[in-house]
PDB file of C-alpha atoms in Angstrom:
ATOM      1  CA  MET Z   1     239.591 112.330  40.958  1.00  0.00           C
ATOM      2  CA  LYS Z   2     237.732 109.545  42.105  1.00  0.00           C
ATOM      3  CA  GLN Z   3     237.933 106.408  39.197  1.00  0.00           C
ATOM      4  CA  THR Z   4     235.198 104.304  39.907  1.00  0.00           C
ATOM      5  CA  ILE Z   5     234.953 100.374  38.677  1.00  0.00           C
ATOM      6  CA  ASN Z   6     231.952  99.747  39.680  1.00  0.00           C
ATOM      7  CA  PRO Z   7     229.358 100.840  35.731  1.00  0.00           C
ATOM      8  CA  ILE Z   8     226.136 101.644  37.462  1.00  0.00           C
ATOM      9  CA  GLY Z   9     228.533 104.157  39.106  1.00  0.00           C
ATOM     10  CA  GLN Z  10     230.328 105.659  36.489  1.00  0.00           C
ATOM     11  CA  GLU Z  11     226.700 105.839  34.224  1.00  0.00           C
ATOM     12  CA  ILE Z  12     225.383 107.811  37.121  1.00  0.00           C
ATOM     13  CA  ASN Z  13     228.178 110.111  36.745  1.00  0.00           C
ATOM     14  CA  THR Z  14     228.193 111.068  33.844  1.00  0.00           C
ATOM     15  CA  LEU Z  15     224.779 112.512  34.862  1.00  0.00           C
ATOM     16  CA  GLY Z  16     226.306 114.462  36.288  1.00  0.00           C
ATOM     17  CA  LYS Z  17     225.686 113.207  40.114  1.00  0.00           C
ATOM     18  CA  VAL Z  18     228.102 112.648  42.231  1.00  0.00           C
ATOM     19  CA  ILE Z  19     227.847 109.797  43.984  1.00  0.00           C
ATOM     20  CA  ASN Z  20     230.049 107.512  45.201  1.00  0.00           C
ATOM     21  CA  ASN Z  21     229.248 103.415  45.423  1.00  0.00           C
ATOM     22  CA  LYS Z  22     230.470 101.598  48.173  1.00  0.00           C
ATOM     23  CA  GLU Z  23     227.183  99.668  48.011  1.00  0.00           C
ATOM     24  CA  LEU Z  24     226.137 100.107  44.913  1.00  0.00           C
ATOM     25  CA  MET Z  25     226.417  96.695  43.493  1.00  0.00           C
ATOM     26  CA  LEU Z  26     224.200  96.809  40.950  1.00  0.00           C
ATOM     27  CA  VAL Z  27     225.249  94.787  38.276  1.00  0.00           C
ATOM     28  CA  HIS Z  28     222.022  93.942  36.320  1.00  0.00           C
ATOM     29  CA  LEU Z  29     220.408  96.690  36.853  1.00  0.00           C
ATOM     30  CA  HIS Z  30     220.358 100.498  35.224  1.00  0.00           C
ATOM     31  CA  LEU Z  31     219.744 103.557  36.458  1.00  0.00           C
ATOM     32  CA  LYS Z  32     217.387 106.204  35.612  1.00  0.00           C
ATOM     33  CA  SER Z  33     218.630 109.159  37.650  1.00  0.00           C
ATOM     34  CA  GLY Z  34     216.800 112.516  38.203  1.00  0.00           C
ATOM     35  CA  GLU Z  35     218.270 115.953  39.457  1.00  0.00           C
ATOM     36  CA  GLN Z  36     221.266 115.580  42.945  1.00  0.00           C
ATOM     37  CA  ILE Z  37     219.575 115.530  45.854  1.00  0.00           C
ATOM     38  CA  PRO Z  38     218.825 119.095  47.691  1.00  0.00           C
ATOM     39  CA  SER Z  39     221.829 119.376  50.653  1.00  0.00           C
ATOM     40  CA  HIS Z  40     221.038 122.720  51.417  1.00  0.00           C
ATOM     41  CA  ASP Z  41     216.926 124.819  51.226  1.00  0.00           C
ATOM     42  CA  HIS Z  42     216.634 128.222  49.744  1.00  0.00           C
ATOM     43  CA  LYS Z  43     217.848 129.672  52.698  1.00  0.00           C
ATOM     44  CA  GLY Z  44     220.501 128.013  52.157  1.00  0.00           C
ATOM     45  CA  GLN Z  45     220.222 126.444  55.657  1.00  0.00           C
ATOM     46  CA  GLU Z  46     221.391 121.956  55.831  1.00  0.00           C
ATOM     47  CA  VAL Z  47     219.435 120.287  55.000  1.00  0.00           C
ATOM     48  CA  PHE Z  48     219.249 116.957  57.119  1.00  0.00           C
ATOM     49  CA  PHE Z  49     216.710 113.810  55.711  1.00  0.00           C
ATOM     50  CA  THR Z  50     214.685 111.057  56.776  1.00  0.00           C
ATOM     51  CA  ILE Z  51     213.803 108.341  54.711  1.00  0.00           C
ATOM     52  CA  VAL Z  52     210.760 106.282  55.076  1.00  0.00           C
ATOM     53  CA  THR Z  53     211.410 102.558  53.904  1.00  0.00           C
ATOM     54  CA  ASP Z  54     208.268 100.352  52.068  1.00  0.00           C
ATOM     55  CA  THR Z  55     209.750  97.448  54.523  1.00  0.00           C
ATOM     56  CA  ASN Z  56     211.032  96.528  57.623  1.00  0.00           C
ATOM     57  CA  MET Z  57     214.060  94.351  55.831  1.00  0.00           C
ATOM     58  CA  ALA Z  58     214.582  98.112  53.679  1.00  0.00           C
ATOM     59  CA  LEU Z  59     214.839  99.464  56.703  1.00  0.00           C
ATOM     60  CA  SER Z  60     217.146  97.129  57.899  1.00  0.00           C
ATOM     61  CA  GLY Z  61     219.763  98.051  55.616  1.00  0.00           C
ATOM     62  CA  ILE Z  62     220.081 101.275  55.980  1.00  0.00           C
ATOM     63  CA  ASN Z  63     223.337 102.417  57.626  1.00  0.00           C
ATOM     64  CA  LYS Z  64     221.357 104.088  60.532  1.00  0.00           C
ATOM     65  CA  LYS Z  65     224.907 105.262  62.300  1.00  0.00           C
ATOM     66  CA  TYR Z  66     226.065 107.234  59.181  1.00  0.00           C
ATOM     67  CA  LEU Z  67     222.966 108.825  58.881  1.00  0.00           C
ATOM     68  CA  ALA Z  68     223.016 110.003  61.662  1.00  0.00           C
ATOM     69  CA  LYS Z  69     225.535 111.504  62.758  1.00  0.00           C
ATOM     70  CA  PHE Z  70     224.265 114.430  59.387  1.00  0.00           C
ATOM     71  CA  GLY Z  71     221.365 114.353  62.091  1.00  0.00           C
ATOM     72  CA  GLY Z  72     219.149 111.941  59.607  1.00  0.00           C
ATOM     73  CA  GLN Z  73     216.798 109.135  60.497  1.00  0.00           C
ATOM     74  CA  ALA Z  74     215.087 106.257  59.108  1.00  0.00           C
ATOM     75  CA  HIS Z  75     211.679 104.711  59.556  1.00  0.00           C
ATOM     76  CA  CYS Z  76     208.620 102.486  57.987  1.00  0.00           C
ATOM     77  CA  PHE Z  77     205.350 102.579  58.860  1.00  0.00           C
ATOM     78  CA  MET Z  78     204.680  98.946  57.332  1.00  0.00           C
ATOM     79  CA  ALA Z  79     204.690  97.368  60.354  1.00  0.00           C
ATOM     80  CA  ASP Z  80     202.032  99.900  62.538  1.00  0.00           C
ATOM     81  CA  ASP Z  81     198.582  99.214  63.737  1.00  0.00           C
ATOM     82  CA  GLU Z  82     197.226 102.603  62.832  1.00  0.00           C
ATOM     83  CA  VAL Z  83     198.772 101.330  59.167  1.00  0.00           C
ATOM     84  CA  ALA Z  84     197.842  98.220  59.210  1.00  0.00           C
ATOM     85  CA  LEU Z  85     193.768  98.629  60.815  1.00  0.00           C
ATOM     86  CA  ILE Z  86     193.030 102.772  57.833  1.00  0.00           C
ATOM     87  CA  ALA Z  87     194.582  99.993  55.659  1.00  0.00           C
ATOM     88  CA  LYS Z  88     191.157  97.609  55.756  1.00  0.00           C
ATOM     89  CA  GLU Z  89     189.461 100.754  56.443  1.00  0.00           C
ATOM     90  CA  LYS Z  90     190.291 102.079  53.997  1.00  0.00           C
ATOM     91  CA  LYS Z  91     190.345  98.666  51.597  1.00  0.00           C
ATOM     92  CA  THR Z  92     193.943 100.212  50.384  1.00  0.00           C
ATOM     93  CA  THR Z  93     197.965  98.448  51.068  1.00  0.00           C
ATOM     94  CA  ARG Z  94     198.833  99.083  54.360  1.00  0.00           C
ATOM     95  CA  ALA Z  95     202.289 100.234  51.690  1.00  0.00           C
ATOM     96  CA  ALA Z  96     199.808 103.248  50.422  1.00  0.00           C
ATOM     97  CA  VAL Z  97     198.365 104.634  53.259  1.00  0.00           C
ATOM     98  CA  SER Z  98     202.197 104.485  55.055  1.00  0.00           C
ATOM     99  CA  MET Z  99     202.744 107.391  52.162  1.00  0.00           C
ATOM    100  CA  GLU Z 100     200.216 109.163  54.121  1.00  0.00           C
ATOM    101  CA  PHE Z 101     202.144 108.675  57.457  1.00  0.00           C
ATOM    102  CA  ALA Z 102     205.309 109.691  56.283  1.00  0.00           C
ATOM    103  CA  SER Z 103     204.195 113.081  54.635  1.00  0.00           C
ATOM    104  CA  ARG Z 104     203.451 114.122  57.659  1.00  0.00           C
ATOM    105  CA  ILE Z 105     207.259 113.729  58.981  1.00  0.00           C
ATOM    106  CA  ASP Z 106     208.100 117.288  59.205  1.00  0.00           C
ATOM    107  CA  LYS Z 107     211.661 117.307  57.070  1.00  0.00           C
ATOM    108  CA  PRO Z 108     212.332 116.233  53.863  1.00  0.00           C
ATOM    109  CA  VAL Z 109     212.243 113.334  52.906  1.00  0.00           C
ATOM    110  CA  ILE Z 110     213.868 110.392  51.478  1.00  0.00           C
ATOM    111  CA  PHE Z 111     211.770 107.432  49.891  1.00  0.00           C
ATOM    112  CA  ALA Z 112     213.039 104.721  49.034  1.00  0.00           C
ATOM    113  CA  ILE Z 113     210.270 101.839  47.772  1.00  0.00           C
ATOM    114  CA  GLY Z 114     211.767  98.631  46.707  1.00  0.00           C
ATOM    115  CA  ASN Z 115     209.088  96.469  46.901  1.00  0.00           C
ATOM    116  CA  ALA Z 116     205.192  97.698  46.868  1.00  0.00           C
ATOM    117  CA  PRO Z 117     204.452  99.877  43.320  1.00  0.00           C
ATOM    118  CA  THR Z 118     201.677 100.708  44.573  1.00  0.00           C
ATOM    119  CA  ALA Z 119     203.848 102.726  47.091  1.00  0.00           C
ATOM    120  CA  LEU Z 120     204.717 105.255  44.224  1.00  0.00           C
ATOM    121  CA  ILE Z 121     201.505 105.025  42.859  1.00  0.00           C
ATOM    122  CA  GLU Z 122     200.772 106.187  46.392  1.00  0.00           C
ATOM    123  CA  LEU Z 123     203.719 108.754  46.511  1.00  0.00           C
ATOM    124  CA  TYR Z 124     203.150 109.970  43.046  1.00  0.00           C
ATOM    125  CA  ASP Z 125     199.069 110.464  43.603  1.00  0.00           C
ATOM    126  CA  MET Z 126     199.648 113.189  46.340  1.00  0.00           C
ATOM    127  CA  ILE Z 127     202.610 114.843  44.187  1.00  0.00           C
ATOM    128  CA  GLU Z 128     199.822 115.367  41.361  1.00  0.00           C
ATOM    129  CA  LYS Z 129     197.181 116.794  43.629  1.00  0.00           C
ATOM    130  CA  GLY Z 130     199.947 118.672  45.618  1.00  0.00           C
ATOM    131  CA  ILE Z 131     199.159 117.076  48.483  1.00  0.00           C
ATOM    132  CA  TYR Z 132     202.309 116.785  49.468  1.00  0.00           C
ATOM    133  CA  LYS Z 133     205.859 116.701  47.754  1.00  0.00           C
ATOM    134  CA  PRO Z 134     209.264 114.576  48.882  1.00  0.00           C
ATOM    135  CA  ALA Z 135     212.434 115.458  48.468  1.00  0.00           C
ATOM    136  CA  PHE Z 136     213.472 112.263  46.658  1.00  0.00           C
ATOM    137  CA  VAL Z 137     212.204 109.390  45.512  1.00  0.00           C
ATOM    138  CA  ILE Z 138     214.596 106.224  45.029  1.00  0.00           C
ATOM    139  CA  GLY Z 139     211.564 103.424  43.213  1.00  0.00           C
ATOM    140  CA  VAL Z 140     213.243 100.366  42.606  1.00  0.00           C
ATOM    141  CA  PRO Z 141     210.540  97.771  43.767  1.00  0.00           C
ATOM    142  CA  VAL Z 142     210.236  93.964  42.488  1.00  0.00           C
ATOM    143  CA  GLY Z 143     207.695  92.649  41.338  1.00  0.00           C
ATOM    144  CA  PHE Z 144     205.522  91.697  38.126  1.00  0.00           C
ATOM    145  CA  VAL Z 145     202.087  93.989  38.887  1.00  0.00           C
ATOM    146  CA  ASN Z 146     202.131  97.219  37.878  1.00  0.00           C
ATOM    147  CA  VAL Z 147     206.219  98.014  39.162  1.00  0.00           C
ATOM    148  CA  GLU Z 148     207.473  99.294  35.587  1.00  0.00           C
ATOM    149  CA  ALA Z 149     203.956 101.936  35.740  1.00  0.00           C
ATOM    150  CA  ALA Z 150     204.361 102.858  38.879  1.00  0.00           C
ATOM    151  CA  LYS Z 151     208.828 103.374  38.421  1.00  0.00           C
ATOM    152  CA  GLU Z 152     207.224 105.477  35.012  1.00  0.00           C
ATOM    153  CA  LEU Z 153     204.817 107.889  36.993  1.00  0.00           C
ATOM    154  CA  ILE Z 154     207.465 108.695  39.496  1.00  0.00           C
ATOM    155  CA  MET Z 155     210.075 109.714  36.236  1.00  0.00           C
ATOM    156  CA  GLU Z 156     207.181 112.476  35.771  1.00  0.00           C
ATOM    157  CA  THR Z 157     207.046 114.795  38.041  1.00  0.00           C
ATOM    158  CA  GLY Z 158     209.613 116.955  38.466  1.00  0.00           C
ATOM    159  CA  VAL Z 159     210.866 115.265  41.546  1.00  0.00           C
ATOM    160  CA  PRO Z 160     214.580 113.652  42.193  1.00  0.00           C
ATOM    161  CA  TYR Z 161     214.711 110.334  41.506  1.00  0.00           C
ATOM    162  CA  ILE Z 162     217.127 107.143  40.748  1.00  0.00           C
ATOM    163  CA  VAL Z 163     215.201 105.003  39.153  1.00  0.00           C
ATOM    164  CA  ASN Z 164     215.820 101.074  37.785  1.00  0.00           C
ATOM    165  CA  VAL Z 165     214.746 100.720  34.416  1.00  0.00           C
ATOM    166  CA  GLY Z 166     212.612  96.963  34.325  1.00  0.00           C
ATOM    167  CA  ARG Z 167     211.349  94.976  36.914  1.00  0.00           C
ATOM    168  CA  LYS Z 168     214.813  93.744  38.605  1.00  0.00           C
ATOM    169  CA  GLY Z 169     214.844  95.524  42.305  1.00  0.00           C
ATOM    170  CA  GLY Z 170     213.961  94.873  46.126  1.00  0.00           C
ATOM    171  CA  SER Z 171     214.160  95.915  49.326  1.00  0.00           C
ATOM    172  CA  ASN Z 172     217.856  95.764  49.564  1.00  0.00           C
ATOM    173  CA  ILE Z 173     218.705  97.077  46.480  1.00  0.00           C
ATOM    174  CA  ALA Z 174     217.176 100.274  48.249  1.00  0.00           C
ATOM    175  CA  ALA Z 175     219.286 100.165  50.866  1.00  0.00           C
ATOM    176  CA  ALA Z 176     222.291  99.588  49.015  1.00  0.00           C
ATOM    177  CA  ILE Z 177     221.549 103.113  47.522  1.00  0.00           C
ATOM    178  CA  CYS Z 178     220.437 104.630  50.479  1.00  0.00           C
ATOM    179  CA  ASN Z 179     224.065 103.217  51.709  1.00  0.00           C
ATOM    180  CA  ALA Z 180     225.395 104.619  48.725  1.00  0.00           C
ATOM    181  CA  LEU Z 181     223.500 108.628  49.092  1.00  0.00           C
ATOM    182  CA  ILE Z 182     225.378 108.533  53.015  1.00  0.00           C
ATOM    183  CA  TYR Z 183     228.722 107.320  52.288  1.00  0.00           C
ATOM    184  CA  SER Z 184     228.888 109.828  49.739  1.00  0.00           C
ATOM    185  CA  LEU Z 185     227.650 112.345  52.641  1.00  0.00           C
ATOM    186  CA  VAL Z 186     230.578 110.744  54.235  1.00  0.00           C
ATOM    187  CA  ASP Z 187     232.418 111.443  51.483  1.00  0.00           C
ATOM    188  CA  ARG Z 188     232.149 114.853  50.916  1.00  0.00           C
ATOM    189  CA  GLY Z 189     232.825 115.741  54.866  1.00  0.00           C
TER     190      GLY Z 189
END
């Protein structure tokens, strides 16, 4: 049995999560974790995930080479011209519209949100209305406005999640959690 010296990893492991924490160096965060990410669909077929981030910074931090080994891809729609146009027309944030765009992906999606609480709020609204259900949500936005409330909403959805408690977080944290999950797949293989 592998032993980790990472206190966050130990906390997650005591919750029954199997996560190798090579990149999860989050000394000052306390994570609350939902269910384990499913690796097979209801027919027993292996599932390959697409990761959608709320910032290009988080997207840049994800190890896409390792993700591709498992048939996965990573995307960020924040800089998409159509997203900007629709957000302006709807008088909403690009983060919210980006979540709508991501819901069109025809694969299970892991959302890695490290910056925009409005992205988490939009996901919550889509889940509650029965419009869309993500495979997994990483909700670690940083800041003051709506950050804690948005994280609490995600924890109420029944969707598997990793959410940190409080106002700390960030795109780098979201990317590190993604990499820890990807590397756990490498370690299992």
